[in-house]
Short mmCIF file of C-alpha atoms in Angstrom, two decimals:
data_model
loop_
_atom_site.label_atom_id
_atom_site.label_comp_id
_atom_site.label_asym_id
_atom_site.label_seq_id
_atom_site.Cartn_x
_atom_site.Cartn_y
_atom_site.Cartn_z
CA MET A 1 258.97 -13.54 111.59
CA CYS A 2 256.84 -14.49 108.57
CA SER A 3 254.07 -17.05 108.39
CA LEU A 4 255.57 -18.51 105.28
CA SER A 5 254.08 -20.72 102.65
CA GLU A 6 255.62 -23.48 100.58
CA PRO A 7 259.06 -22.28 99.45
CA HIS A 8 259.06 -24.01 96.10
CA GLY A 9 256.42 -21.99 94.27
CA GLU A 10 252.71 -22.84 93.96
CA PRO A 11 251.65 -25.73 96.20
CA PRO A 12 249.90 -28.68 94.62
CA ALA A 13 246.15 -28.13 94.26
CA ARG A 14 245.34 -31.12 96.46
CA GLY A 15 247.33 -29.57 99.30
CA ASP A 16 245.68 -26.13 99.23
CA GLU A 17 243.39 -26.92 102.15
CA VAL A 18 246.26 -28.04 104.37
CA GLN A 19 248.36 -25.02 103.33
CA GLU A 20 245.55 -22.60 104.15
CA THR A 21 244.91 -24.24 107.52
CA ILE A 22 248.56 -24.00 108.52
CA LEU A 23 249.08 -20.47 107.21
CA GLY A 24 245.78 -19.12 108.49
CA GLY A 25 244.57 -18.04 105.08
CA ALA A 26 244.87 -18.48 101.34
CA PRO A 27 247.84 -17.12 99.37
CA ARG A 28 246.80 -13.75 97.94
CA TYR A 29 249.92 -11.73 97.18
CA THR A 30 253.00 -11.65 95.02
CA LYS A 31 256.29 -10.54 96.58
CA LYS A 32 255.84 -7.05 95.13
CA GLN A 33 252.39 -6.74 96.69
CA VAL A 34 253.65 -7.92 100.06
CA ALA A 35 256.52 -5.45 100.00
CA GLU A 36 254.20 -2.56 99.03
CA ALA A 37 251.69 -3.47 101.75
CA ALA A 38 254.45 -3.60 104.37
CA GLY A 39 256.09 -0.44 103.11
CA VAL A 40 259.50 -1.93 102.27
CA PRO A 41 261.49 -2.28 99.05
CA VAL A 42 260.98 -5.53 97.17
CA GLN A 43 264.70 -6.28 97.36
CA ARG A 44 264.63 -6.08 101.16
CA ALA A 45 261.59 -8.34 101.42
CA GLU A 46 263.15 -10.87 99.05
CA GLN A 47 266.44 -10.79 100.98
CA LEU A 48 264.63 -11.63 104.22
CA TRP A 49 262.63 -14.38 102.50
CA GLN A 50 265.81 -16.05 101.28
CA ALA A 51 267.60 -15.51 104.62
CA MET A 52 264.87 -17.62 106.17
CA GLY A 53 265.80 -20.49 103.90
CA PHE A 54 263.09 -20.24 101.26
CA ALA A 55 263.71 -20.62 97.55
CA HIS A 56 263.42 -17.78 95.07
CA VAL A 57 259.90 -17.01 93.85
CA THR A 58 259.13 -15.22 90.60
CA ASP A 59 257.36 -11.88 90.34
CA GLU A 60 254.17 -13.67 89.32
CA ASP A 61 254.05 -16.32 92.06
CA VAL A 62 251.13 -15.79 94.43
CA VAL A 63 252.39 -17.49 97.58
CA PHE A 64 252.06 -14.88 100.35
CA THR A 65 249.23 -14.38 102.83
CA ASP A 66 247.97 -11.61 105.10
CA SER A 67 250.18 -13.09 107.82
CA ASP A 68 253.26 -12.42 105.70
CA VAL A 69 252.27 -8.78 105.38
CA ALA A 70 251.66 -8.45 109.14
CA ALA A 71 254.94 -10.17 110.01
CA LEU A 72 256.98 -8.04 107.63
CA ARG A 73 255.40 -4.92 109.08
CA ALA A 74 256.27 -6.11 112.59
CA LEU A 75 259.89 -6.64 111.61
CA VAL A 76 260.07 -3.17 110.10
CA GLU A 77 258.67 -1.73 113.33
CA LEU A 78 261.30 -3.56 115.41
CA VAL A 79 264.08 -2.25 113.20
CA SER A 80 262.65 1.27 113.19
CA ALA A 81 262.45 1.21 116.99
CA ASP A 82 266.11 0.09 117.18
CA VAL A 83 265.08 -3.18 118.85
CA ILE A 84 266.83 -4.98 115.99
CA PRO A 85 269.76 -3.07 114.45
CA PRO A 86 269.37 -2.79 110.64
CA GLU A 87 272.70 -4.51 110.04
CA LEU A 88 271.49 -7.57 112.00
CA GLU A 89 268.09 -7.85 110.34
CA THR A 90 269.11 -10.63 107.96
CA ALA A 91 271.10 -12.50 110.62
CA VAL A 92 268.09 -12.48 112.95
CA ALA A 93 265.89 -13.87 110.18
CA ARG A 94 268.43 -16.58 109.36
CA SER A 95 268.86 -17.66 112.99
CA LEU A 96 265.14 -17.83 113.61
CA ALA A 97 264.64 -19.84 110.44
CA GLN A 98 267.24 -22.42 111.44
CA THR A 99 265.39 -23.12 114.67
CA MET A 100 261.90 -23.07 113.21
CA SER A 101 262.81 -25.22 110.21
CA ARG A 102 263.89 -28.08 112.43
CA LEU A 103 260.81 -27.66 114.62
CA ALA A 104 258.56 -27.80 111.56
CA GLU A 105 260.20 -30.99 110.28
CA TRP A 106 259.65 -32.64 113.66
CA GLN A 107 256.00 -31.58 113.77
CA VAL A 108 255.31 -32.92 110.29
CA GLU A 109 256.73 -36.25 111.44
CA ILE A 110 254.17 -36.22 114.26
CA PHE A 111 251.37 -35.66 111.76
CA LYS A 112 252.63 -38.52 109.62
CA GLN A 113 252.81 -40.89 112.59
CA LEU A 114 249.30 -39.93 113.73
CA LEU A 115 247.67 -40.22 110.33
CA GLY A 116 249.77 -42.92 108.67
CA GLU A 117 248.91 -43.34 104.98
CA GLU A 118 246.02 -40.89 105.33
CA PHE A 119 248.53 -38.05 105.65
CA ALA A 120 249.31 -38.21 101.95
CA VAL A 121 245.90 -39.44 100.74
CA ASP A 122 243.12 -37.89 102.83
CA VAL A 123 243.82 -34.16 102.59
CA GLU A 124 240.58 -33.21 104.33
CA THR A 125 241.41 -35.33 107.39
CA THR A 126 244.94 -33.93 107.46
CA ALA A 127 243.60 -30.38 107.38
CA GLN A 128 241.11 -31.11 110.16
CA MET A 129 243.82 -32.67 112.30
CA ALA A 130 246.05 -29.65 111.73
CA SER A 131 243.30 -27.24 112.75
CA VAL A 132 242.92 -29.08 116.06
CA ILE A 133 246.59 -29.72 116.88
CA LEU A 134 248.21 -26.47 115.73
CA PRO A 135 246.68 -24.22 118.42
CA VAL A 136 247.83 -26.64 121.14
CA MET A 137 251.34 -26.79 119.67
CA ALA A 138 251.43 -23.00 119.43
CA ARG A 139 250.59 -22.65 123.12
CA LEU A 140 253.19 -25.24 124.06
CA GLN A 141 255.84 -23.55 121.90
CA ASP A 142 255.05 -20.21 123.50
CA TYR A 143 255.36 -21.71 126.99
CA VAL A 144 258.70 -23.42 126.30
CA TRP A 145 260.06 -20.31 124.56
CA ARG A 146 259.13 -18.06 127.47
CA ARG A 147 260.66 -20.45 130.00
CA HIS A 148 263.93 -20.59 128.07
CA LEU A 149 263.84 -16.82 127.54
CA ALA A 150 263.42 -16.24 131.27
CA ALA A 151 266.25 -18.64 132.13
CA SER A 152 268.57 -17.09 129.54
CA ALA A 153 267.78 -13.54 130.68
CA SER A 154 268.46 -14.50 134.30
CA ARG A 155 271.84 -15.98 133.39
CA GLU A 156 272.79 -12.91 131.36
CA MET A 157 271.88 -10.49 134.14
CA ALA A 158 273.66 -12.52 136.78
CA GLU A 159 276.84 -13.48 134.95
CA ARG A 160 277.73 -11.30 132.02
CA ASP A 161 279.50 -7.96 131.98
CA ALA A 162 277.36 -5.37 130.26
CA GLY A 163 278.18 -4.64 126.65
CA THR A 164 280.02 -7.84 125.77
CA ASP A 165 278.98 -11.05 124.01
CA GLU A 166 282.06 -12.92 125.22
CA ARG A 167 282.57 -14.78 128.47
CA VAL A 168 284.65 -17.63 129.85
CA GLN A 169 282.76 -20.91 129.57
CA VAL A 170 283.33 -24.60 129.03
CA ILE A 171 282.49 -26.02 125.60
CA GLY A 172 281.93 -29.74 125.18
CA PHE A 173 281.31 -32.09 122.27
CA ALA A 174 279.94 -35.62 122.68
CA ASP A 175 280.32 -37.73 119.55
CA LEU A 176 278.93 -41.20 118.82
CA VAL A 177 281.70 -43.59 117.79
CA GLY A 178 281.27 -45.32 114.43
CA TYR A 179 278.22 -43.34 113.35
CA THR A 180 278.93 -43.77 109.62
CA ARG A 181 279.04 -47.53 110.01
CA LEU A 182 275.87 -47.45 112.08
CA ILE A 183 274.02 -45.59 109.34
CA ARG A 184 275.14 -48.20 106.82
CA ASP A 185 274.10 -51.08 109.08
CA PHE A 186 270.74 -49.49 109.83
CA SER A 187 270.03 -48.40 106.24
CA ALA A 188 267.37 -51.06 105.83
CA GLN A 189 266.03 -50.63 109.36
CA ALA A 190 265.01 -46.97 109.59
CA GLY A 191 262.97 -47.57 112.74
CA GLU A 192 266.01 -48.85 114.63
CA LEU A 193 268.14 -45.93 113.49
CA GLU A 194 265.46 -43.50 114.66
CA GLU A 195 265.37 -45.27 118.02
CA LEU A 196 269.15 -44.95 118.35
CA ILE A 197 269.18 -41.24 117.48
CA ASP A 198 266.23 -40.46 119.73
CA GLY A 199 267.84 -42.40 122.57
CA PHE A 200 271.13 -40.54 122.18
CA GLU A 201 269.51 -37.11 122.06
CA ALA A 202 267.19 -37.84 125.00
CA LEU A 203 270.11 -39.07 127.10
CA ALA A 204 272.32 -36.13 126.20
CA TRP A 205 269.67 -33.48 126.80
CA GLY A 206 268.72 -35.06 130.13
CA VAL A 207 272.27 -35.33 131.46
CA VAL A 208 273.24 -31.83 130.30
CA ALA A 209 270.13 -30.24 131.83
CA GLU A 210 270.48 -32.11 135.13
CA ASN A 211 273.99 -30.74 135.52
CA HIS A 212 273.20 -27.09 134.77
CA GLY A 213 274.48 -27.14 131.19
CA ARG A 214 272.79 -26.16 127.94
CA VAL A 215 272.67 -28.01 124.65
CA ILE A 216 273.59 -25.58 121.88
CA LYS A 217 272.75 -27.97 119.05
CA THR A 218 272.83 -31.55 117.88
CA ILE A 219 274.44 -32.44 114.56
CA GLY A 220 273.58 -36.01 113.64
CA ASP A 221 275.99 -38.00 115.75
CA GLU A 222 277.23 -35.11 117.87
CA VAL A 223 275.97 -32.90 120.69
CA LEU A 224 277.49 -29.49 121.43
CA PHE A 225 276.93 -28.27 124.98
CA VAL A 226 278.11 -25.42 127.17
CA THR A 227 278.46 -24.92 130.92
CA ASP A 228 279.41 -22.03 133.14
CA THR A 229 281.57 -24.08 135.53
CA ALA A 230 284.28 -26.68 135.15
CA ALA A 231 282.68 -29.05 137.66
CA ASP A 232 279.37 -29.08 135.77
CA ALA A 233 281.18 -29.90 132.54
CA ALA A 234 283.14 -32.71 134.17
CA GLU A 235 279.99 -34.21 135.64
CA ILE A 236 278.21 -34.08 132.28
CA ALA A 237 281.06 -35.83 130.46
CA LEU A 238 281.56 -38.59 132.99
CA THR A 239 277.83 -39.20 133.48
CA LEU A 240 277.26 -39.40 129.73
CA ASN A 241 279.92 -42.06 129.34
CA GLU A 242 278.62 -43.98 132.35
CA LYS A 243 275.03 -43.98 131.15
CA VAL A 244 275.97 -44.90 127.58
CA ALA A 245 277.94 -47.86 128.96
CA GLU A 246 274.72 -49.08 130.59
CA ASN A 247 272.75 -48.77 127.35
CA ASP A 248 272.97 -51.75 125.01
CA LEU A 249 271.61 -49.76 122.06
CA LEU A 250 274.08 -46.88 122.05
CA PRO A 251 277.72 -47.10 120.93
CA PRO A 252 280.39 -45.42 123.10
CA LEU A 253 281.07 -41.69 123.01
CA ARG A 254 284.12 -39.57 122.42
CA ILE A 255 284.00 -36.37 124.46
CA GLY A 256 286.23 -33.31 124.21
CA MET A 257 286.00 -30.19 126.36
CA ALA A 258 287.83 -26.87 126.57
CA GLU A 259 287.53 -23.81 128.80
CA GLY A 260 288.09 -20.25 127.65
CA PRO A 261 286.55 -17.18 126.02
CA VAL A 262 283.42 -17.96 124.02
CA LEU A 263 281.51 -15.67 121.69
CA ALA A 264 277.77 -16.32 121.91
CA ARG A 265 275.74 -15.10 118.94
CA PHE A 266 272.16 -15.91 117.98
CA GLY A 267 272.07 -19.13 119.94
CA ASP A 268 275.40 -20.48 118.67
CA VAL A 269 278.96 -20.29 120.01
CA TYR A 270 282.20 -19.35 118.28
CA GLY A 271 285.90 -18.99 118.95
CA SER A 272 289.10 -20.91 119.50
CA THR A 273 287.68 -22.56 122.63
CA VAL A 274 284.98 -24.20 120.52
CA ASN A 275 287.57 -25.33 117.98
CA ALA A 276 289.83 -26.77 120.68
CA ALA A 277 286.98 -28.79 122.17
CA SER A 278 286.11 -30.14 118.72
CA ARG A 279 289.72 -31.18 118.04
CA LEU A 280 290.00 -32.90 121.41
CA THR A 281 286.85 -34.86 120.62
CA SER A 282 288.42 -36.22 117.44
CA ALA A 283 291.52 -37.20 119.43
CA ALA A 284 289.62 -38.94 122.23
CA ARG A 285 289.35 -42.71 122.44
CA PRO A 286 285.94 -44.39 122.64
CA ALA A 287 284.31 -44.06 126.08
CA SER A 288 286.76 -41.35 127.16
CA ALA A 289 286.71 -37.61 127.84
CA LEU A 290 289.61 -35.26 127.10
CA VAL A 291 290.03 -31.74 128.47
CA ASP A 292 292.39 -28.90 127.57
CA ARG A 293 294.95 -27.19 129.82
CA ASP A 294 292.64 -24.45 131.14
CA LEU A 295 289.89 -26.88 132.08
CA ALA A 296 292.41 -29.23 133.66
CA MET A 297 293.71 -26.35 135.77
CA SER A 298 290.17 -25.50 136.89
CA LEU A 299 289.45 -29.10 137.88
CA ARG A 300 292.79 -29.70 139.59
CA GLY A 301 292.29 -29.96 143.32
CA ASN A 302 288.70 -31.13 143.02
CA PRO A 303 288.65 -34.43 144.96
CA LYS A 304 285.89 -35.87 142.76
CA TYR A 305 288.03 -36.08 139.63
CA ARG A 306 291.34 -37.45 138.43
CA LEU A 307 293.33 -36.00 135.53
CA ILE A 308 295.90 -37.96 133.51
CA SER A 309 298.26 -35.94 131.31
CA LEU A 310 298.45 -37.22 127.74
CA GLY A 311 300.79 -34.53 126.42
CA PRO A 312 300.49 -32.59 123.15
CA GLN A 313 297.98 -33.88 120.61
CA LYS A 314 298.49 -33.91 116.85
CA VAL A 315 295.32 -32.22 115.68
CA GLN A 316 294.58 -30.01 112.71
CA GLY A 317 294.75 -26.28 113.32
CA PHE A 318 296.43 -26.41 116.74
CA ARG A 319 300.09 -26.68 117.64
CA GLY A 320 300.87 -28.09 121.05
CA LEU A 321 297.27 -28.62 122.13
CA ARG A 322 297.77 -30.54 125.37
CA ALA A 323 295.17 -32.98 126.63
CA TRP A 324 294.26 -34.58 129.91
CA ALA A 325 292.05 -37.64 130.30
CA LEU A 326 289.25 -37.01 132.78
CA ARG A 327 288.31 -39.78 135.20
CA ARG A 328 286.40 -40.11 138.43
CA ALA A 329 288.55 -40.26 141.53
CA LYS A 330 288.65 -43.70 143.07
#
């Protein structure tokens, strides 16, 4: 979308060199000038800017570059060509921003680890490092994006009925037990907390990928994943609990899964199936995995798994949500 500068107004003078290196040029335009150059109303440009998570800038703030103009023009062309419907323009910007914001935070952490105290003190060195690393990161991002795009396109063409965003899938949540207490205990040991979080995410991503699932997102102590088959979901849940049990650093998991219609939109998932899986997660005991009726029916008869009926669960928003504990067959 846009190559965007610092969202909180004019950057500090000492950071201008780093800003210009990252953005590919010096800020030259106000929001009115950007909108005029791209041929769009100011209100539309400002709406997209804010949809991407950036704070309001005044009419006098000079924070935009030539890249902002080019990107806004490109978006207008995509909308004009009906590649992006006008009514989804803001939603597309918002979804892209959510992904890129997290990526940017991670990359800044890499810079800080590489440069240590020099990151905040030696601006010239930071700018030089950025000029060397950014092109490599850009190539890597492009490669990973294209690989995921190809995989996603293949799944869509093979599995989905044309014209619908909804399909039957399995939604799963894996939640670290006692995360709030862990944060409190690790408050004075940030390095150990980072190690725990990194270990959890690495384990979850690895297990989900190995069993043909996809991680939709991680939210602190929780991973949301999706699979196209019941057996893949069962294998992910059981393997996660088994591997966590072997890891002295990680606390046990609660896992809840449900099968049913799922609405996929801009990389996220919605619907009652998602809500049911979330509620089952909250009802699960540590080191266990609960499944709903539909998923239990799909797994019944599979000799690899054993299902234990636990009856209706008292969970918010659902009446009579039945649960089965998932185990490996002995």
